[in-house]
JSON list of C-alpha atoms in Angstrom, two decimals:
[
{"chain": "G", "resi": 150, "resn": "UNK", "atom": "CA", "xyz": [123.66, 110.71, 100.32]},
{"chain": "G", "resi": 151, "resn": "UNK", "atom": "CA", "xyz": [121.42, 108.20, 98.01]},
{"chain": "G", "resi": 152, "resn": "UNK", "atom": "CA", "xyz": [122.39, 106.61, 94.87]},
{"chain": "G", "resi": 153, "resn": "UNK", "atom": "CA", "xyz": [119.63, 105.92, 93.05]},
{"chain": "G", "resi": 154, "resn": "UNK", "atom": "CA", "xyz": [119.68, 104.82, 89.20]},
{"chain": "G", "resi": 155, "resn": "UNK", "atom": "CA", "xyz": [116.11, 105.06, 88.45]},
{"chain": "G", "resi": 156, "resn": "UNK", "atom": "CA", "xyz": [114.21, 108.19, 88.53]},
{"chain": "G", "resi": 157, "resn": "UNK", "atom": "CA", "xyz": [110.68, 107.25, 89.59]},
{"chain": "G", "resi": 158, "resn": "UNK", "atom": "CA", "xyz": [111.88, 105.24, 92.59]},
{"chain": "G", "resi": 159, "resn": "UNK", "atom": "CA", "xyz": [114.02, 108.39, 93.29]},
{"chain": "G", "resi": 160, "resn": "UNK", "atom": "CA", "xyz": [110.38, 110.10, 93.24]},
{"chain": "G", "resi": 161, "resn": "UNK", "atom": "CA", "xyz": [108.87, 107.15, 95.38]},
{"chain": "G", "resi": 162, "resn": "UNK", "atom": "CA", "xyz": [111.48, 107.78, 98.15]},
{"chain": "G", "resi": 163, "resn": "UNK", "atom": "CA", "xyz": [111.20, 111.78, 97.64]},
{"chain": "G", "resi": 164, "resn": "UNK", "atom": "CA", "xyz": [107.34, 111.04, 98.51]},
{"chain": "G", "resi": 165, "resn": "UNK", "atom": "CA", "xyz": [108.20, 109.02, 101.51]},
{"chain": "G", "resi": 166, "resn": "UNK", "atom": "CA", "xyz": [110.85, 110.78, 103.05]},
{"chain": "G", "resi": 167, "resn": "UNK", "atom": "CA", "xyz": [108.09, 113.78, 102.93]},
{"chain": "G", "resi": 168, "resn": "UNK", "atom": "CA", "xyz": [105.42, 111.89, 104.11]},
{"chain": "G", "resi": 169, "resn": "UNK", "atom": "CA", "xyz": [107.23, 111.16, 107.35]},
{"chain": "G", "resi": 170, "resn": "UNK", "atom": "CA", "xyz": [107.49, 114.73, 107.79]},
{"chain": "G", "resi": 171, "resn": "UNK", "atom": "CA", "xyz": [111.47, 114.62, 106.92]},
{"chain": "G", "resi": 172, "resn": "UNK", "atom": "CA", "xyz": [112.17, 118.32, 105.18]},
{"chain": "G", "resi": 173, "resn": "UNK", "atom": "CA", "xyz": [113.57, 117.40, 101.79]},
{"chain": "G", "resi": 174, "resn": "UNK", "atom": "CA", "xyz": [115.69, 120.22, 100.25]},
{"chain": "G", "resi": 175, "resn": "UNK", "atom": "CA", "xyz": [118.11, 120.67, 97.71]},
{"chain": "G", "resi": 176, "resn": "UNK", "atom": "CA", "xyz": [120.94, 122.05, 96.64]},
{"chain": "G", "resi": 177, "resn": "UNK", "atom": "CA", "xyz": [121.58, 123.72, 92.65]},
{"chain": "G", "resi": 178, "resn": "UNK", "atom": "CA", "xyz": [124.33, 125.69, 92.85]},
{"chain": "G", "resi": 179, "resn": "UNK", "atom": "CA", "xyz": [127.14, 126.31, 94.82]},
{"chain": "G", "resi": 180, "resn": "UNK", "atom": "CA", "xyz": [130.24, 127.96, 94.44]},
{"chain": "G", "resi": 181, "resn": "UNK", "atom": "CA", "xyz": [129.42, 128.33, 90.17]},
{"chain": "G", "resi": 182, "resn": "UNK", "atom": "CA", "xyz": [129.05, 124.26, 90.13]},
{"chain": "G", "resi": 183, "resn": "UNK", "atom": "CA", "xyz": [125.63, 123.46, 89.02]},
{"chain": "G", "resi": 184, "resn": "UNK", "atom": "CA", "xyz": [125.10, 120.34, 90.99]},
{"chain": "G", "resi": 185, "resn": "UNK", "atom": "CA", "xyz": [122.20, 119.00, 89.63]},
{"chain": "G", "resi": 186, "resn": "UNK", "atom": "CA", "xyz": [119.90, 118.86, 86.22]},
{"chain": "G", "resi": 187, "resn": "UNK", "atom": "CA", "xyz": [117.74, 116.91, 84.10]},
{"chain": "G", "resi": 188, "resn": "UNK", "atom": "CA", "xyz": [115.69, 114.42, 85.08]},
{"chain": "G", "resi": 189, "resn": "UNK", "atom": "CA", "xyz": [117.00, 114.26, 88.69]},
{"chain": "G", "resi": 190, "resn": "UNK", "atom": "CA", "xyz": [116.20, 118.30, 89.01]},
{"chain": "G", "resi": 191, "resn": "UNK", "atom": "CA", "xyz": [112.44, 117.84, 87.59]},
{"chain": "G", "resi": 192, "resn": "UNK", "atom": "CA", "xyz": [112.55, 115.06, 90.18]},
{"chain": "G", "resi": 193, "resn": "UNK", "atom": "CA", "xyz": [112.83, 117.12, 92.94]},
{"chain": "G", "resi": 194, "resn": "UNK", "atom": "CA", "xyz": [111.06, 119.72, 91.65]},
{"chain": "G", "resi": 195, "resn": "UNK", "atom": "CA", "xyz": [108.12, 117.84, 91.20]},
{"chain": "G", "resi": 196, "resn": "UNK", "atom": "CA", "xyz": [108.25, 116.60, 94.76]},
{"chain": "G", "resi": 197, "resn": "UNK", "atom": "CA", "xyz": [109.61, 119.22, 97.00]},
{"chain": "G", "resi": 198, "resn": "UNK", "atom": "CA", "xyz": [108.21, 122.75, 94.97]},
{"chain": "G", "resi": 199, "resn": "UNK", "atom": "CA", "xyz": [104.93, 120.79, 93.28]},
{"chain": "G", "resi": 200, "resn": "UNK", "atom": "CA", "xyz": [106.30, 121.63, 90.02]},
{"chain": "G", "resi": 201, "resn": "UNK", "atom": "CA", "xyz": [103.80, 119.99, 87.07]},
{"chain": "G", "resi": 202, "resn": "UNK", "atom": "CA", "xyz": [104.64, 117.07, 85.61]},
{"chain": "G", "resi": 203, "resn": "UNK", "atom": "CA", "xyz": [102.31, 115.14, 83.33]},
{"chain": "G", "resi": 204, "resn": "UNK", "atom": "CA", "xyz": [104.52, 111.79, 82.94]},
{"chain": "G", "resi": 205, "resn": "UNK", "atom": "CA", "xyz": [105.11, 111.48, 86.46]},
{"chain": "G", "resi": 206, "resn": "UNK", "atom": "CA", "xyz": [101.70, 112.29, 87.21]},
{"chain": "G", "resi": 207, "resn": "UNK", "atom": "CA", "xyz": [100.67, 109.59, 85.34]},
{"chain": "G", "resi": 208, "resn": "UNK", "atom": "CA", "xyz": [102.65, 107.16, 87.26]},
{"chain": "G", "resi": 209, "resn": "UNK", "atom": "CA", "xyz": [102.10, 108.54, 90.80]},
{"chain": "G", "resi": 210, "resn": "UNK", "atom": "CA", "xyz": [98.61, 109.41, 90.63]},
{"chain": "G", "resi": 211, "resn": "UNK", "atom": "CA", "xyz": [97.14, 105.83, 91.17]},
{"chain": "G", "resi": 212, "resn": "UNK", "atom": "CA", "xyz": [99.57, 105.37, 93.51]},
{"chain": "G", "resi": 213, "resn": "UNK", "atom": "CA", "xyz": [98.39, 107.81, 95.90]},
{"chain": "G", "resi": 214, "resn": "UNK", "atom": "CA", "xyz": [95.40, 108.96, 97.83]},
{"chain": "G", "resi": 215, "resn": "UNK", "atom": "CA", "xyz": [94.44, 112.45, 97.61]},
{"chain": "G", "resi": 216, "resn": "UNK", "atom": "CA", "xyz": [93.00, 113.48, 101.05]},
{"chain": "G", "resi": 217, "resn": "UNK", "atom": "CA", "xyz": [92.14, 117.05, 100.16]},
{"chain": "G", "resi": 218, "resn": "UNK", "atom": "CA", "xyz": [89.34, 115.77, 97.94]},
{"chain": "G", "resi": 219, "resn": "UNK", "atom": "CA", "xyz": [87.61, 115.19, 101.14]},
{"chain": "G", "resi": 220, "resn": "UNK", "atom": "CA", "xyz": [88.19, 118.44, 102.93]},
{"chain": "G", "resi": 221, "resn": "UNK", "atom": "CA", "xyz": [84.37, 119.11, 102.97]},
{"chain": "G", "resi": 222, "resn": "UNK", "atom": "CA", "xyz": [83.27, 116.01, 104.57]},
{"chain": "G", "resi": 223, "resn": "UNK", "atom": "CA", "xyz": [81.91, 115.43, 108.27]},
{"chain": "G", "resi": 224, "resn": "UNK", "atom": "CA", "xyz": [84.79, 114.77, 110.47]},
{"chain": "G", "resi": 225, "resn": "UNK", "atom": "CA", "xyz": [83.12, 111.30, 110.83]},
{"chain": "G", "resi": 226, "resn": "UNK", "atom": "CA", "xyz": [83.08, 110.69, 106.80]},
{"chain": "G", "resi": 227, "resn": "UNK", "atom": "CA", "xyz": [86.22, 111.90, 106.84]},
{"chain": "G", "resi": 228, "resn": "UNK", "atom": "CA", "xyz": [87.79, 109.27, 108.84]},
{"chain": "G", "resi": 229, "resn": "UNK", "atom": "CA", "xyz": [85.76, 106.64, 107.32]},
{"chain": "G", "resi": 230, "resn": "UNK", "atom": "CA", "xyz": [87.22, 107.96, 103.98]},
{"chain": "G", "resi": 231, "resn": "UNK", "atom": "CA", "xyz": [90.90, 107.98, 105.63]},
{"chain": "G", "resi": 232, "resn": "UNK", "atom": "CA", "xyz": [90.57, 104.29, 106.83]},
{"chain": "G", "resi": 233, "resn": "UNK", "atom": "CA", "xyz": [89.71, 102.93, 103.90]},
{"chain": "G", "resi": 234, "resn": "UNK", "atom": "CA", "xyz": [92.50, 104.41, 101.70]},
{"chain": "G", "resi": 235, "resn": "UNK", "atom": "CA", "xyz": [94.50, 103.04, 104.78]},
{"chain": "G", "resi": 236, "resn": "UNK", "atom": "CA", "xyz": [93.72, 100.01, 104.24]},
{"chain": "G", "resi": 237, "resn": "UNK", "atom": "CA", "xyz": [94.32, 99.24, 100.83]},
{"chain": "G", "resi": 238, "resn": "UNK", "atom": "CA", "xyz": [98.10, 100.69, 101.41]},
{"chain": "G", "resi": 239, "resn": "UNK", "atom": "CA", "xyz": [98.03, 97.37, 103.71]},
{"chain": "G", "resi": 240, "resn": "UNK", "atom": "CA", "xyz": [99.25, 93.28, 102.71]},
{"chain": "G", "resi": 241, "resn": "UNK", "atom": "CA", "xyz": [96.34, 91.47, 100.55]},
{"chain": "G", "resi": 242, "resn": "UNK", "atom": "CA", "xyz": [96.58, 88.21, 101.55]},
{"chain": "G", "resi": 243, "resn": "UNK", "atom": "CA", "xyz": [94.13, 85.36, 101.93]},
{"chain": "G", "resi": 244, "resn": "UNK", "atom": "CA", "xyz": [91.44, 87.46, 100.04]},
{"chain": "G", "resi": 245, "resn": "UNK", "atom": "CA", "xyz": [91.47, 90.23, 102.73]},
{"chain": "G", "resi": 246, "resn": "UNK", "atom": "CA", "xyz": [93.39, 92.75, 103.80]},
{"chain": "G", "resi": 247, "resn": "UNK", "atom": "CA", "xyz": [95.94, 92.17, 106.90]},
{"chain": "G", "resi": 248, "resn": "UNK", "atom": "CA", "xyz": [94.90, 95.58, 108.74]},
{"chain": "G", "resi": 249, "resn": "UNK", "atom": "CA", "xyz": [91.33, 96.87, 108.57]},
{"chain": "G", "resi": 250, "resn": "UNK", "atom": "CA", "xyz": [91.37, 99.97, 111.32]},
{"chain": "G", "resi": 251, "resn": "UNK", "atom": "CA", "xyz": [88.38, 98.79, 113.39]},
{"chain": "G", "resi": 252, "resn": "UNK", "atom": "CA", "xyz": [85.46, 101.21, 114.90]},
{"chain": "G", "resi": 253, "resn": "UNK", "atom": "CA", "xyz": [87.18, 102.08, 118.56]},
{"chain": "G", "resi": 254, "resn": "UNK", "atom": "CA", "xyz": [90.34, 103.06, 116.85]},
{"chain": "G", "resi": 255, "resn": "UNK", "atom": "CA", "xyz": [87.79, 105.27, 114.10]},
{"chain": "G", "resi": 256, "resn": "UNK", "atom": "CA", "xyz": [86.20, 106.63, 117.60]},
{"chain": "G", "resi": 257, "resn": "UNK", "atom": "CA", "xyz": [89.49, 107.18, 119.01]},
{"chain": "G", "resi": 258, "resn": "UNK", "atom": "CA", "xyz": [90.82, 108.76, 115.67]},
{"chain": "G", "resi": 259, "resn": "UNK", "atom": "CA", "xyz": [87.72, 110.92, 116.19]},
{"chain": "G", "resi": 260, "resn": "UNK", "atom": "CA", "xyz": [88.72, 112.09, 119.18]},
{"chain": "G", "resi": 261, "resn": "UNK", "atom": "CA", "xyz": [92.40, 112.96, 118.70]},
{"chain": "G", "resi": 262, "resn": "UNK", "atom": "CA", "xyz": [91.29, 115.58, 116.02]},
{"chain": "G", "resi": 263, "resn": "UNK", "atom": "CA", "xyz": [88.18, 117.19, 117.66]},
{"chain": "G", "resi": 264, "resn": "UNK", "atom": "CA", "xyz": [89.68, 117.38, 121.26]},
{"chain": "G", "resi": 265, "resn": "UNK", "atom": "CA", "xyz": [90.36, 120.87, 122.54]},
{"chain": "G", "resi": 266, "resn": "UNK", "atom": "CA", "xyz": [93.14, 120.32, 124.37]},
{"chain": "G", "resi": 267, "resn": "UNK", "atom": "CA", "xyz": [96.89, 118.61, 122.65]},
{"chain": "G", "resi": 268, "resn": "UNK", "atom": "CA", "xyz": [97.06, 114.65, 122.97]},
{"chain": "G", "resi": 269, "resn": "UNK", "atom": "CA", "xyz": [100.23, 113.25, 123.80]},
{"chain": "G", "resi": 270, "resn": "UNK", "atom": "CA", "xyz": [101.00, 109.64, 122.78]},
{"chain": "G", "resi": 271, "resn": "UNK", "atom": "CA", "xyz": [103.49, 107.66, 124.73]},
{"chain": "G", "resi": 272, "resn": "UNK", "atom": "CA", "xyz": [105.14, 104.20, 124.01]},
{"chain": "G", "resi": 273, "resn": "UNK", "atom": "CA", "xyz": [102.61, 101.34, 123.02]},
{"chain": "G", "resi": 274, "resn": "UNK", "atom": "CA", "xyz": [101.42, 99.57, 126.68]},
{"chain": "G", "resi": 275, "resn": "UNK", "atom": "CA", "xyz": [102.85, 102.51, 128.67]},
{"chain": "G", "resi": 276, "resn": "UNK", "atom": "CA", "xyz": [99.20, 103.41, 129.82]},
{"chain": "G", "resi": 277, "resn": "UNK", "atom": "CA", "xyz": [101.14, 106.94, 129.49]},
{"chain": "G", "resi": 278, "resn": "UNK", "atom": "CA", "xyz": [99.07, 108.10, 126.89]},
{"chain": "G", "resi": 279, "resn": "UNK", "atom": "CA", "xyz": [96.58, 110.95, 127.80]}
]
């Protein structure tokens, strides 16, 4: 359970919690007793079914990259596109930002999604990784 008082960072941490691939579900009714409405129900709605919402659209929006406008790139444009948005989601410090995906790990990126076969990743420095 979460208690959140403030509906767009109840949003933010919806967005999150499905980024991360955690399934997000919800619960209406049970038993007769309506258990949730309002603003917290469009909340969910908007995140879990993709219900329409102009006001939190407007806040969200900038907030997030949209990788599907890309779907018709080169693989290689693609990844360039996906590293940059990366980036700016990094710390700006000292006029720069603190993680800037370099061009081996754009090659290796590369790789992952055109190989034919499934890559397994192993724990950083295991040398497991194939």
């Amino acid at each position: 359970a979460v208690y959140i008082r403030n509906v767009s960072l109840f949003v933010l941490v919806l967005f999150y919690l499905r980024r991360v691939s955690i399934l997000v579900e919800f619960i209406e009714e049970e038993d007769k007793v309506v258990k949730i409405t309002g603003p917290w129900k469009a909340a969910i709605m908007y995140v879990v079914n993709n219900a329409s919402n102009t006001n939190y659209d407007a806040i969200f929006e900038p907030q997030f990259f949209d990788l599907n406008q890309h779907e018709r790139l080169p693989l290689a444009e693609f990844i360039d596109a996906l590293c940059t948005n990366f980036t700016r989601y990094q710390r700006f410090t000292d006029g720069r930002y603190q993680i800037v995906p370099t061009e081996k790990q754009k090659k290796f990126l590369y790789h992952i999604i055109s190989a034919q076969e499934c890559f397994h990743f192993s724990e950083v420095g295991s040398g497991k990784t194939k």
